[in-house]
Coordinates of C-alpha atoms in Angstrom, one line a residue:
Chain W
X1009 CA 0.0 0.0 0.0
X1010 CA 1.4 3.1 -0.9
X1011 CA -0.1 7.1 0.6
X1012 CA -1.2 9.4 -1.5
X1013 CA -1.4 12.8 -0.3
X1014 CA -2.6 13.9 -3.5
X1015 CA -3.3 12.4 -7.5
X1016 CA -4.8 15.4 -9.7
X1017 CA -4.6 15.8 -13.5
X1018 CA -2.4 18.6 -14.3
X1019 CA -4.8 19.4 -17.0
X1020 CA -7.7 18.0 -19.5
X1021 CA -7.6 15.4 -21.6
X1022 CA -6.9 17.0 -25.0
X1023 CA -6.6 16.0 -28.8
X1024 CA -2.7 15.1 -29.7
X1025 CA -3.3 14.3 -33.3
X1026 CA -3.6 11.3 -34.9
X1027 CA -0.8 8.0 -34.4
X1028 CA 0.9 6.2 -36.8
X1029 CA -2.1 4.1 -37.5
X1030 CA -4.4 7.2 -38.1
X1031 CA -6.2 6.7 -34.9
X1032 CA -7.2 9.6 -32.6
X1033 CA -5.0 10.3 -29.9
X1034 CA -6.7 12.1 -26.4
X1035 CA -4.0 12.8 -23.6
X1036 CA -3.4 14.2 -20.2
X1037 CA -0.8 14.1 -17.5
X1038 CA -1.1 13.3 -13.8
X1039 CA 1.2 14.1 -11.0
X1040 CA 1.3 11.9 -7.6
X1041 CA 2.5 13.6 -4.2
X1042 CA 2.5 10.2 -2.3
X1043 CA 4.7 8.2 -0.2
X1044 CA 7.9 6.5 -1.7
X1045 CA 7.5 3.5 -3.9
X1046 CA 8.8 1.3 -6.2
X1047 CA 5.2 0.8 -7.9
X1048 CA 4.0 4.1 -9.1
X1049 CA 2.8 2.6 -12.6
X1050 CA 0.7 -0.5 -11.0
X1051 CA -0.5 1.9 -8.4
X1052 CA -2.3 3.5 -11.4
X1053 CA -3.0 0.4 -13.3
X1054 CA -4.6 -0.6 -10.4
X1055 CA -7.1 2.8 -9.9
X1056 CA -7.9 2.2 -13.2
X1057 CA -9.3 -1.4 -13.7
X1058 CA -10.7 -1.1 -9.8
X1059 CA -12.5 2.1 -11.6
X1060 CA -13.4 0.0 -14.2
X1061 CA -11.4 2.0 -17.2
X1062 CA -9.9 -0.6 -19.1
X1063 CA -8.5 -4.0 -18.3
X1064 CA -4.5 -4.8 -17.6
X1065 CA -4.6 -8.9 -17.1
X1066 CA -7.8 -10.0 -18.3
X1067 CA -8.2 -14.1 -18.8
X1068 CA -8.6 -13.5 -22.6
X1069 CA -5.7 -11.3 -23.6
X1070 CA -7.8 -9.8 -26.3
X1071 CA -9.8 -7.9 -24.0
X1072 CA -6.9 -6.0 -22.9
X1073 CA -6.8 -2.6 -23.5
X1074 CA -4.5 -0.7 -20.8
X1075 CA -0.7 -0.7 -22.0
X1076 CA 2.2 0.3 -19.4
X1077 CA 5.6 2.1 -21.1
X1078 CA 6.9 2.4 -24.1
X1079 CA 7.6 -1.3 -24.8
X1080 CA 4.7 -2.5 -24.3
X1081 CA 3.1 -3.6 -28.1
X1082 CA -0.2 -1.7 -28.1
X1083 CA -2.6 -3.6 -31.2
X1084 CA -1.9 -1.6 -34.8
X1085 CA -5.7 -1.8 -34.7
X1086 CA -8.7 -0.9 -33.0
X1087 CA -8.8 0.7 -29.5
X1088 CA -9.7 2.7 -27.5
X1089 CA -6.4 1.3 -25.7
X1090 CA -4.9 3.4 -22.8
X1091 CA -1.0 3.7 -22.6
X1092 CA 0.5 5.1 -19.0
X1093 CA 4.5 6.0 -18.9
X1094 CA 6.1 7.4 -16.4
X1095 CA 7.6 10.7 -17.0
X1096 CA 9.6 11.6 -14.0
X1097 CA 8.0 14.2 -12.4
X1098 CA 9.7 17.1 -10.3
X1099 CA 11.2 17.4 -6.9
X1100 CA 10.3 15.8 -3.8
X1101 CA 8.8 17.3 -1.2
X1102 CA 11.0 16.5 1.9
X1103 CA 10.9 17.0 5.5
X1104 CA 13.2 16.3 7.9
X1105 CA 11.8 13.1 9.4
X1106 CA 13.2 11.3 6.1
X1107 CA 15.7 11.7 4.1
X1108 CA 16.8 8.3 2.0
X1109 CA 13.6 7.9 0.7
X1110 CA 12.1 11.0 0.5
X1111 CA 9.1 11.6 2.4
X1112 CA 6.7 12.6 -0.9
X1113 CA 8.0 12.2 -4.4
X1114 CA 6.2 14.0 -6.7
X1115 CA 6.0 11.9 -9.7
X1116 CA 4.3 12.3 -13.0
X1117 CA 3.1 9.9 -16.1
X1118 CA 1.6 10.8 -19.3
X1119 CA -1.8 8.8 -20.6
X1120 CA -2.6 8.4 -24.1
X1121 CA -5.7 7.0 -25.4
X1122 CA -5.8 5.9 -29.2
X1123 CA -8.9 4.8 -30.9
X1124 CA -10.3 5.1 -34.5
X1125 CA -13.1 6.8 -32.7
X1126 CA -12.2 10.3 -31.8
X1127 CA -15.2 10.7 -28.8
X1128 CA -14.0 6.8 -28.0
X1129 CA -10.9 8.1 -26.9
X1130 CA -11.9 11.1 -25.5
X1131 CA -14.3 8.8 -23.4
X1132 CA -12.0 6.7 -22.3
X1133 CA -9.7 9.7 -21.1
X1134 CA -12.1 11.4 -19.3
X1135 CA -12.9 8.2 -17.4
X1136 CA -8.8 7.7 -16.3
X1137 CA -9.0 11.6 -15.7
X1138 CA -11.6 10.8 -12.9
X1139 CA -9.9 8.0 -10.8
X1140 CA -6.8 10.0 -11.3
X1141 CA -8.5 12.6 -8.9
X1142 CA -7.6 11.5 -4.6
X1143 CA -6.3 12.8 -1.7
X1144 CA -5.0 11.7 0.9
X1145 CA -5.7 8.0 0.6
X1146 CA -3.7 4.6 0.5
X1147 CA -3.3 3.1 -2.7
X1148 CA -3.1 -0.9 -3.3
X1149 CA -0.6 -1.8 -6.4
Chain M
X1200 CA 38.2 27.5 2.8
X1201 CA 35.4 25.4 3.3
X1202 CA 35.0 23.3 6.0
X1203 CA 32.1 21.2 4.8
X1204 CA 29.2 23.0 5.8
X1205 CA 26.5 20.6 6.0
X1206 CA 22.5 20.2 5.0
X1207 CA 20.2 21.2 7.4
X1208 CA 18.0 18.0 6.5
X1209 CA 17.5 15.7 9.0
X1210 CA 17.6 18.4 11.8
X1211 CA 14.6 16.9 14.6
X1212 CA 13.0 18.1 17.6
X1213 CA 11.8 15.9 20.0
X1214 CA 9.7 16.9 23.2
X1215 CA 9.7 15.3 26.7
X1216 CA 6.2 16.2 28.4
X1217 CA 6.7 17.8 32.0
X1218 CA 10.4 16.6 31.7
X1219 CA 9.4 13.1 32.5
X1220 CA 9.5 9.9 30.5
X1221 CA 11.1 9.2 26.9
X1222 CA 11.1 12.2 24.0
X1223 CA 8.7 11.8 21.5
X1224 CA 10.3 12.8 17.6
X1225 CA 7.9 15.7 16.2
X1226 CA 6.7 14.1 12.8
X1227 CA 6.4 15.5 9.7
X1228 CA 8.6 18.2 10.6
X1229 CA 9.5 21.2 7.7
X1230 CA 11.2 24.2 7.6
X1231 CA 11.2 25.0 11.0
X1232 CA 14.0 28.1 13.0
X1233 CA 15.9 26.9 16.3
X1234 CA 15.5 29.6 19.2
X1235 CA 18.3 32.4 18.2
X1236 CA 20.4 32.6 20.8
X1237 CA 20.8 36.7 22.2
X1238 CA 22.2 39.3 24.3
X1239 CA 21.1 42.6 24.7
X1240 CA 24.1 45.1 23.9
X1241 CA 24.6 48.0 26.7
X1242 CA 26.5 51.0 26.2
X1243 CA 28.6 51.8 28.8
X1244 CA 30.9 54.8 26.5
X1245 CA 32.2 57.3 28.8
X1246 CA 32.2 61.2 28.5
X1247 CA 36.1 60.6 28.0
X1248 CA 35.9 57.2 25.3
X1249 CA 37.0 58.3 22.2
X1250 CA 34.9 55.6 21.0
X1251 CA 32.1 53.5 22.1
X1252 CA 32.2 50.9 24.5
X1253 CA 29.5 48.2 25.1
X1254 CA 28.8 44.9 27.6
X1255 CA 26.2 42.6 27.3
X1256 CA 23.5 41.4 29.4
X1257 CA 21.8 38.6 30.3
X1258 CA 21.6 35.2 27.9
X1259 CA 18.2 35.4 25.9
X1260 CA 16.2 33.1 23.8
X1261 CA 14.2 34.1 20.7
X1262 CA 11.1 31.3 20.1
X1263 CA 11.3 28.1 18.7
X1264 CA 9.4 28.2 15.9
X1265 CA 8.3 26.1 12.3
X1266 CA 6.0 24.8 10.4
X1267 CA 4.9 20.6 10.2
X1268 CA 2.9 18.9 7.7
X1269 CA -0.3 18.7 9.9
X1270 CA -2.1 15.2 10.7
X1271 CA -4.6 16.5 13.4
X1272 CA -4.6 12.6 14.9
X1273 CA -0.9 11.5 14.5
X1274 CA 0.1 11.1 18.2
X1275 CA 2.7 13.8 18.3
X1276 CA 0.8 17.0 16.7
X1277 CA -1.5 16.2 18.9
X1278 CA 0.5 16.5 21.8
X1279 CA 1.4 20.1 20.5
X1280 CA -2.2 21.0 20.7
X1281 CA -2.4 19.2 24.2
X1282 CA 0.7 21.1 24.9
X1283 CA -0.7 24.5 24.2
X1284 CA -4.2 23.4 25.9
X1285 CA -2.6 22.8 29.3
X1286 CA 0.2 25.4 29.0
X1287 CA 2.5 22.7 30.9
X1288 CA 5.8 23.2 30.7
X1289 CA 7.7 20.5 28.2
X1290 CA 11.5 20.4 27.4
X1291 CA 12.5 20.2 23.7
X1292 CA 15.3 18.8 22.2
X1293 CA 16.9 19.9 19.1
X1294 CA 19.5 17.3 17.3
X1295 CA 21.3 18.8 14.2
X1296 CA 22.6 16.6 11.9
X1297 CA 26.0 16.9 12.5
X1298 CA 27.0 13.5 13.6
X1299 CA 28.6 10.8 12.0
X1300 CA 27.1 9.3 8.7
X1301 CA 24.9 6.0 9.3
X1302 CA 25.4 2.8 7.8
X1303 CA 22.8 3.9 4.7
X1304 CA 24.5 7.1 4.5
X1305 CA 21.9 9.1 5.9
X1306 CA 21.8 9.8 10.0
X1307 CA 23.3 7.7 12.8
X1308 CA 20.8 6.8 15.7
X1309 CA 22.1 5.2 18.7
X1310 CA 21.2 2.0 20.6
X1311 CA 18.3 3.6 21.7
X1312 CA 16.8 5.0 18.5
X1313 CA 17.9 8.3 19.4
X1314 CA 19.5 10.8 16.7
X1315 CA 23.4 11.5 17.2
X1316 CA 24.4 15.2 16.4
X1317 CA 24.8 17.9 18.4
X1318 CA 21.7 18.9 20.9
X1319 CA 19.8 21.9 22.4
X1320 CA 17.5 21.1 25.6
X1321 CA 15.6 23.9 27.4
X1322 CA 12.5 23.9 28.7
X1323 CA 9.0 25.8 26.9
X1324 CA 5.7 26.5 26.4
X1325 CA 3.5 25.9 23.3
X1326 CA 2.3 29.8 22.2
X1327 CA 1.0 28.9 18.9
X1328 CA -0.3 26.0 16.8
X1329 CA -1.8 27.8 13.9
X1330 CA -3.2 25.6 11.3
X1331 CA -3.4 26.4 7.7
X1332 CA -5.5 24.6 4.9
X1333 CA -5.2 25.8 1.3
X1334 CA -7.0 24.4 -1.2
X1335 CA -4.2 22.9 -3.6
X1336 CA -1.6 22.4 -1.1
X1337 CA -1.2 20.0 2.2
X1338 CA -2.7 20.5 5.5
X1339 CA 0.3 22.6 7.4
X1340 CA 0.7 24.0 10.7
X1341 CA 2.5 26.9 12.2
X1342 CA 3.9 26.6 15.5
X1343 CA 5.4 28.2 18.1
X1344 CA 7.5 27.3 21.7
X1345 CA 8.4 30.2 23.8
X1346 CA 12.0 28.7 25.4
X1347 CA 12.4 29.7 29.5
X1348 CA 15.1 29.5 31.6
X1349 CA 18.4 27.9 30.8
X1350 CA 19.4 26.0 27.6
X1351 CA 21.5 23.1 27.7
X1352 CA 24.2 22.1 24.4
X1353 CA 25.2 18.5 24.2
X1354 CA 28.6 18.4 21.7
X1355 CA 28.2 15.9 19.2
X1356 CA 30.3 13.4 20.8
X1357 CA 28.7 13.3 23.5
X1358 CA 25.3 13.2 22.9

Protein backbone atom coordinates (compact mmCIF):
# COMPACT_ATOMS: atom_id res chain seq x y z
CA UNK A 1 0.00 0.00 0.00
CA UNK A 2 1.39 3.09 -0.90
CA UNK A 3 -0.12 7.14 0.63
CA UNK A 4 -1.15 9.38 -1.53
CA UNK A 5 -1.39 12.77 -0.29
CA UNK A 6 -2.65 13.91 -3.46
CA UNK A 7 -3.25 12.37 -7.51
CA UNK A 8 -4.82 15.41 -9.65
CA UNK A 9 -4.57 15.81 -13.50
CA UNK A 10 -2.37 18.61 -14.35
CA UNK A 11 -4.84 19.41 -17.01
CA UNK A 12 -7.74 17.96 -19.48
CA UNK A 13 -7.57 15.44 -21.59
CA UNK A 14 -6.93 17.04 -25.01
CA UNK A 15 -6.57 15.96 -28.83
CA UNK A 16 -2.70 15.11 -29.70
CA UNK A 17 -3.29 14.35 -33.29
CA UNK A 18 -3.65 11.29 -34.88
CA UNK A 19 -0.83 7.99 -34.39
CA UNK A 20 0.85 6.23 -36.81
CA UNK A 21 -2.08 4.09 -37.53
CA UNK A 22 -4.37 7.16 -38.14
CA UNK A 23 -6.21 6.67 -34.86
CA UNK A 24 -7.17 9.62 -32.65
CA UNK A 25 -5.02 10.33 -29.90
CA UNK A 26 -6.72 12.11 -26.45
CA UNK A 27 -4.02 12.78 -23.57
CA UNK A 28 -3.42 14.24 -20.20
CA UNK A 29 -0.82 14.06 -17.47
CA UNK A 30 -1.15 13.29 -13.77
CA UNK A 31 1.20 14.14 -10.96
CA UNK A 32 1.27 11.89 -7.60
CA UNK A 33 2.46 13.65 -4.20
CA UNK A 34 2.49 10.24 -2.33
CA UNK A 35 4.71 8.20 -0.18
CA UNK A 36 7.91 6.46 -1.72
CA UNK A 37 7.50 3.54 -3.91
CA UNK A 38 8.80 1.27 -6.21
CA UNK A 39 5.25 0.82 -7.91
CA UNK A 40 3.99 4.07 -9.05
CA UNK A 41 2.84 2.61 -12.59
CA UNK A 42 0.73 -0.50 -10.99
CA UNK A 43 -0.52 1.85 -8.43
CA UNK A 44 -2.32 3.47 -11.41
CA UNK A 45 -2.97 0.39 -13.29
CA UNK A 46 -4.64 -0.62 -10.42
CA UNK A 47 -7.05 2.79 -9.85
CA UNK A 48 -7.93 2.17 -13.19
CA UNK A 49 -9.33 -1.35 -13.66
CA UNK A 50 -10.68 -1.05 -9.85
CA UNK A 51 -12.53 2.11 -11.64
CA UNK A 52 -13.38 0.04 -14.24
CA UNK A 53 -11.40 1.99 -17.20
CA UNK A 54 -9.95 -0.58 -19.10
CA UNK A 55 -8.47 -3.96 -18.34
CA UNK A 56 -4.48 -4.78 -17.60
CA UNK A 57 -4.62 -8.94 -17.13
CA UNK A 58 -7.81 -10.01 -18.28
CA UNK A 59 -8.24 -14.05 -18.82
CA UNK A 60 -8.64 -13.46 -22.62
CA UNK A 61 -5.73 -11.30 -23.61
CA UNK A 62 -7.77 -9.76 -26.29
CA UNK A 63 -9.76 -7.89 -23.98
CA UNK A 64 -6.93 -6.02 -22.88
CA UNK A 65 -6.85 -2.56 -23.49
CA UNK A 66 -4.45 -0.66 -20.79
CA UNK A 67 -0.71 -0.75 -21.96
CA UNK A 68 2.18 0.33 -19.35
CA UNK A 69 5.61 2.06 -21.11
CA UNK A 70 6.93 2.40 -24.14
CA UNK A 71 7.65 -1.31 -24.77
CA UNK A 72 4.72 -2.46 -24.35
CA UNK A 73 3.07 -3.60 -28.10
CA UNK A 74 -0.24 -1.66 -28.13
CA UNK A 75 -2.64 -3.63 -31.16
CA UNK A 76 -1.93 -1.56 -34.76
CA UNK A 77 -5.69 -1.76 -34.74
CA UNK A 78 -8.75 -0.88 -32.97
CA UNK A 79 -8.79 0.68 -29.51
CA UNK A 80 -9.70 2.68 -27.47
CA UNK A 81 -6.38 1.31 -25.73
CA UNK A 82 -4.93 3.36 -22.81
CA UNK A 83 -1.01 3.74 -22.58
CA UNK A 84 0.45 5.07 -19.05
CA UNK A 85 4.53 5.95 -18.90
CA UNK A 86 6.07 7.45 -16.36
CA UNK A 87 7.60 10.69 -17.03
CA UNK A 88 9.60 11.62 -13.95
CA UNK A 89 8.02 14.22 -12.36
CA UNK A 90 9.67 17.11 -10.31
CA UNK A 91 11.21 17.41 -6.92
CA UNK A 92 10.28 15.82 -3.80
CA UNK A 93 8.81 17.32 -1.20
CA UNK A 94 10.95 16.51 1.87
CA UNK A 95 10.86 17.02 5.50
CA UNK A 96 13.22 16.34 7.92
CA UNK A 97 11.76 13.11 9.39
CA UNK A 98 13.16 11.33 6.12
CA UNK A 99 15.72 11.69 4.12
CA UNK A 100 16.76 8.34 2.02
CA UNK A 101 13.56 7.90 0.67
CA UNK A 102 12.08 11.04 0.50
CA UNK A 103 9.06 11.60 2.37
CA UNK A 104 6.66 12.60 -0.93
CA UNK A 105 7.96 12.24 -4.36
CA UNK A 106 6.23 13.97 -6.72
CA UNK A 107 5.98 11.88 -9.73
CA UNK A 108 4.33 12.30 -13.00
CA UNK A 109 3.10 9.91 -16.05
CA UNK A 110 1.64 10.81 -19.27
CA UNK A 111 -1.84 8.83 -20.55
CA UNK A 112 -2.59 8.43 -24.15
CA UNK A 113 -5.72 7.04 -25.39
CA UNK A 114 -5.79 5.94 -29.23
CA UNK A 115 -8.91 4.78 -30.88
CA UNK A 116 -10.34 5.05 -34.46
CA UNK A 117 -13.07 6.76 -32.69
CA UNK A 118 -12.18 10.27 -31.85
CA UNK A 119 -15.22 10.75 -28.84
CA UNK A 120 -14.02 6.84 -28.04
CA UNK A 121 -10.86 8.12 -26.95
CA UNK A 122 -11.91 11.06 -25.51
CA UNK A 123 -14.25 8.84 -23.37
CA UNK A 124 -11.99 6.65 -22.27
CA UNK A 125 -9.67 9.75 -21.07
CA UNK A 126 -12.12 11.39 -19.32
CA UNK A 127 -12.95 8.18 -17.39
CA UNK A 128 -8.77 7.72 -16.27
CA UNK A 129 -8.96 11.60 -15.70
CA UNK A 130 -11.58 10.79 -12.90
CA UNK A 131 -9.94 7.96 -10.80
CA UNK A 132 -6.77 10.04 -11.26
CA UNK A 133 -8.47 12.56 -8.86
CA UNK A 134 -7.55 11.47 -4.61
CA UNK A 135 -6.33 12.85 -1.69
CA UNK A 136 -5.05 11.66 0.86
CA UNK A 137 -5.71 8.04 0.64
CA UNK A 138 -3.68 4.62 0.49
CA UNK A 139 -3.34 3.07 -2.73
CA UNK A 140 -3.13 -0.90 -3.32
CA UNK A 141 -0.61 -1.78 -6.38
CA UNK B 1 38.25 27.49 2.83
CA UNK B 2 35.43 25.40 3.35
CA UNK B 3 35.02 23.28 6.04
CA UNK B 4 32.07 21.22 4.79
CA UNK B 5 29.18 22.99 5.75
CA UNK B 6 26.47 20.59 5.96
CA UNK B 7 22.55 20.24 5.00
CA UNK B 8 20.22 21.20 7.43
CA UNK B 9 17.99 18.00 6.50
CA UNK B 10 17.49 15.68 8.98
CA UNK B 11 17.56 18.41 11.77
CA UNK B 12 14.60 16.92 14.55
CA UNK B 13 12.99 18.10 17.56
CA UNK B 14 11.84 15.90 20.05
CA UNK B 15 9.69 16.92 23.21
CA UNK B 16 9.73 15.29 26.65
CA UNK B 17 6.18 16.15 28.39
CA UNK B 18 6.73 17.79 32.00
CA UNK B 19 10.41 16.63 31.67
CA UNK B 20 9.37 13.10 32.46
CA UNK B 21 9.47 9.89 30.47
CA UNK B 22 11.12 9.17 26.92
CA UNK B 23 11.14 12.19 23.99
CA UNK B 24 8.69 11.84 21.49
CA UNK B 25 10.25 12.83 17.57
CA UNK B 26 7.88 15.70 16.18
CA UNK B 27 6.66 14.13 12.82
CA UNK B 28 6.37 15.47 9.67
CA UNK B 29 8.60 18.20 10.61
CA UNK B 30 9.53 21.20 7.66
CA UNK B 31 11.17 24.17 7.56
CA UNK B 32 11.23 25.05 11.04
CA UNK B 33 14.02 28.08 12.99
CA UNK B 34 15.91 26.93 16.29
CA UNK B 35 15.50 29.55 19.16
CA UNK B 36 18.34 32.44 18.17
CA UNK B 37 20.35 32.63 20.78
CA UNK B 38 20.78 36.66 22.18
CA UNK B 39 22.18 39.26 24.31
CA UNK B 40 21.14 42.55 24.72
CA UNK B 41 24.10 45.06 23.93
CA UNK B 42 24.63 47.96 26.69
CA UNK B 43 26.49 50.98 26.20
CA UNK B 44 28.62 51.81 28.78
CA UNK B 45 30.87 54.76 26.48
CA UNK B 46 32.16 57.33 28.83
CA UNK B 47 32.24 61.23 28.50
CA UNK B 48 36.05 60.64 27.96
CA UNK B 49 35.93 57.15 25.34
CA UNK B 50 36.99 58.27 22.17
CA UNK B 51 34.87 55.61 20.99
CA UNK B 52 32.07 53.50 22.14
CA UNK B 53 32.19 50.92 24.51
CA UNK B 54 29.54 48.18 25.12
CA UNK B 55 28.79 44.85 27.59
CA UNK B 56 26.24 42.56 27.31
CA UNK B 57 23.52 41.44 29.43
CA UNK B 58 21.80 38.56 30.26
CA UNK B 59 21.60 35.20 27.95
CA UNK B 60 18.25 35.42 25.86
CA UNK B 61 16.23 33.08 23.84
CA UNK B 62 14.15 34.10 20.66
CA UNK B 63 11.09 31.32 20.13
CA UNK B 64 11.28 28.07 18.67
CA UNK B 65 9.44 28.24 15.87
CA UNK B 66 8.29 26.13 12.33
CA UNK B 67 6.02 24.77 10.40
CA UNK B 68 4.93 20.58 10.24
CA UNK B 69 2.92 18.94 7.70
CA UNK B 70 -0.34 18.69 9.91
CA UNK B 71 -2.15 15.22 10.74
CA UNK B 72 -4.60 16.50 13.36
CA UNK B 73 -4.56 12.59 14.86
CA UNK B 74 -0.90 11.45 14.51
CA UNK B 75 0.11 11.15 18.18
CA UNK B 76 2.67 13.85 18.30
CA UNK B 77 0.80 17.05 16.72
CA UNK B 78 -1.47 16.18 18.85
CA UNK B 79 0.47 16.54 21.76
CA UNK B 80 1.36 20.11 20.46
CA UNK B 81 -2.23 20.97 20.68
CA UNK B 82 -2.45 19.16 24.16
CA UNK B 83 0.73 21.05 24.89
CA UNK B 84 -0.71 24.52 24.24
CA UNK B 85 -4.21 23.44 25.95
CA UNK B 86 -2.57 22.79 29.29
CA UNK B 87 0.25 25.45 28.96
CA UNK B 88 2.53 22.69 30.92
CA UNK B 89 5.79 23.20 30.69
CA UNK B 90 7.70 20.52 28.25
CA UNK B 91 11.54 20.44 27.43
CA UNK B 92 12.51 20.23 23.71
CA UNK B 93 15.33 18.84 22.23
CA UNK B 94 16.91 19.92 19.09
CA UNK B 95 19.47 17.34 17.33
CA UNK B 96 21.29 18.78 14.20
CA UNK B 97 22.64 16.62 11.88
CA UNK B 98 26.02 16.94 12.46
CA UNK B 99 26.99 13.50 13.56
CA UNK B 100 28.59 10.83 12.02
CA UNK B 101 27.13 9.34 8.71
CA UNK B 102 24.89 5.98 9.33
CA UNK B 103 25.36 2.77 7.79
CA UNK B 104 22.84 3.86 4.67
CA UNK B 105 24.46 7.06 4.50
CA UNK B 106 21.86 9.15 5.89
CA UNK B 107 21.80 9.81 10.03
CA UNK B 108 23.30 7.70 12.83
CA UNK B 109 20.80 6.76 15.68
CA UNK B 110 22.14 5.25 18.73
CA UNK B 111 21.23 2.01 20.61
CA UNK B 112 18.27 3.62 21.67
CA UNK B 113 16.82 5.03 18.51
CA UNK B 114 17.87 8.25 19.40
CA UNK B 115 19.49 10.78 16.71
CA UNK B 116 23.41 11.47 17.18
CA UNK B 117 24.39 15.19 16.40
CA UNK B 118 24.83 17.93 18.37
CA UNK B 119 21.74 18.89 20.91
CA UNK B 120 19.80 21.90 22.36
CA UNK B 121 17.47 21.13 25.57
CA UNK B 122 15.63 23.86 27.39
CA UNK B 123 12.54 23.90 28.75
CA UNK B 124 9.01 25.77 26.95
CA UNK B 125 5.71 26.52 26.42
CA UNK B 126 3.53 25.91 23.27
CA UNK B 127 2.33 29.78 22.18
CA UNK B 128 0.98 28.95 18.89
CA UNK B 129 -0.27 26.01 16.77
CA UNK B 130 -1.76 27.77 13.91
CA UNK B 131 -3.21 25.59 11.25
CA UNK B 132 -3.39 26.36 7.65
CA UNK B 133 -5.48 24.60 4.90
CA UNK B 134 -5.19 25.80 1.34
CA UNK B 135 -6.96 24.38 -1.17
CA UNK B 136 -4.17 22.91 -3.59
CA UNK B 137 -1.61 22.37 -1.11
CA UNK B 138 -1.15 20.04 2.19
CA UNK B 139 -2.73 20.52 5.48
CA UNK B 140 0.27 22.57 7.45
CA UNK B 141 0.71 24.04 10.65
CA UNK B 142 2.53 26.93 12.19
CA UNK B 143 3.88 26.58 15.51
CA UNK B 144 5.41 28.22 18.10
CA UNK B 145 7.54 27.34 21.71
CA UNK B 146 8.41 30.18 23.84
CA UNK B 147 11.95 28.73 25.36
CA UNK B 148 12.44 29.66 29.50
CA UNK B 149 15.08 29.46 31.55
CA UNK B 150 18.36 27.89 30.83
CA UNK B 151 19.41 25.96 27.56
CA UNK B 152 21.50 23.13 27.72
CA UNK B 153 24.17 22.14 24.40
CA UNK B 154 25.25 18.52 24.17
CA UNK B 155 28.57 18.36 21.69
CA UNK B 156 28.24 15.88 19.18
CA UNK B 157 30.31 13.42 20.84
CA UNK B 158 28.65 13.34 23.51
CA UNK B 159 25.27 13.19 22.86
Amino acid sequence: MTWYQKLTALQEPFDVGLDDNGRAQVSFNVMATKASSDTFLQELISLLVDGSVGEFAPADPDDRNIFVSSKDQIPAEGGPFLSLTATGGAAPVNIHNDINPPAYPRQTAQIIVRSPDFLDALGMAQAARAVFELRSKDVTP
Amino acid sequence: MSENAISAQGTLIAVQELGVGEFFTLGELRDFTPPPLMRNPIETTAHNDIEEHFIVGIRRKGELQGQIGYRPSLESHARLVEAWRTGSRDIYRITYPDGPPGPDGARAYDDDGEPIGTQWLFSGFVTNVGPSAPVDDGLVADFTVRPTNTMTFIDAVEA
